[in-house]
């Protein structure tokens, strides 16, 4: 595979805090690497060093064959970066800003206009092209941030929490966009959402206290989050939670049924036999004429997965 990012022994200390310690990894074309980890784990600091925004104390980064320490301009030309938050120029319109960033990236004339039009279309910014950036909603600011990151069509994308602040539809659109770009690029993104890793990443890396504590597939990570095998049943009518619980508790193959406070109210069920539990649950509820809105496997919270993997150390914030 074509190696596009190589991180070697990367470290960064801020006073007493070792924010990143001795990171080593590579990312190839076609890979979407998800950084996960508790607040303060060192995800953003690592991204800032890969993009050349922050000098490492030790170590180096190679981007598309260019060593950042030796050829910083060439390395940075190969990267599109969406920083955390929205550090945009507030008094520029979306259109002016994208033209400005595009020209900073060396585009001009028809190519510049064409690329600006293309990213406006890909990130759905048509409705805000003439609006000043400071007046945009959080989600639109984030989308402008994504547009400026991809304007020069770089082989490497570093996206710090790309869907933070977006509504569910926008989250879906941005994930689709990332998936569509993935085959020709190496992408590193950070997120606090396990579903996002499953939806877009080919690889998941958990960082805690500046070190990599797990490097696996999203499926392996999701399996760790499977919890103790409980199912969550949400009835359509919240008033039927008690009846649902009592009915399930009476079933001989149900070991435990508890009312829990999720959504408009739900029942958490631990049943015998794992593979056929959903069909048994559905059959039982059909018989009792209880209409359910959702039936799904309970997930451990991502925080609990971090704690499990790091033996407690991951909970540092
Ligand atoms: N400029 C700085 N000066 C001092 N400390 C810093 C600086 N930048 C980051 N840190 C510290 O380095 C550690 C790692 O921070 P970083 O922003 O990389 O975490 P993160 O994994 O991105 O967290 P989050 O999930 O909250 O975004 C934290 O303890 C943070 O307070
Ligand atoms: Mg961060």
Coordinates of N, CA and C in Angstrom, one line a residue, residues 41 52 66 86 100 107 123 211 239 263 282 316:
X41 N -6.4 13.7 25.8 CA -5.6 12.5 25.6 C -4.3 12.8 24.7
X52 N 2.1 20.5 11.0 CA 3.2 21.5 11.1 C 2.8 22.7 11.8
X66 N 7.4 13.6 2.0 CA 8.2 14.8 2.4 C 8.4 14.9 3.9
X86 N -13.6 26.6 15.3 CA -13.8 27.3 14.0 C -12.9 28.5 13.9
X100 N -9.9 33.1 -0.9 CA -8.6 33.5 -0.2 C -7.8 32.2 0.1
X107 N -3.8 28.1 -6.0 CA -4.7 28.0 -7.1 C -5.0 29.4 -7.7
X123 N -19.9 20.3 -0.1 CA -20.1 20.5 1.3 C -21.5 21.2 1.5
X211 N -0.3 8.3 24.7 CA 0.2 7.1 24.1 C -0.9 6.3 23.4
X239 N -46.1 5.1 28.1 CA -47.0 4.7 29.2 C -47.0 3.1 29.3
X263 N -34.3 7.7 26.4 CA -35.4 8.3 25.5 C -36.6 8.6 26.3
X282 N -39.2 -10.1 20.0 CA -40.2 -9.6 19.1 C -41.5 -10.4 19.1
X316 N -8.3 9.9 32.7 CA -7.6 11.2 33.0 C -8.2 12.2 32.1

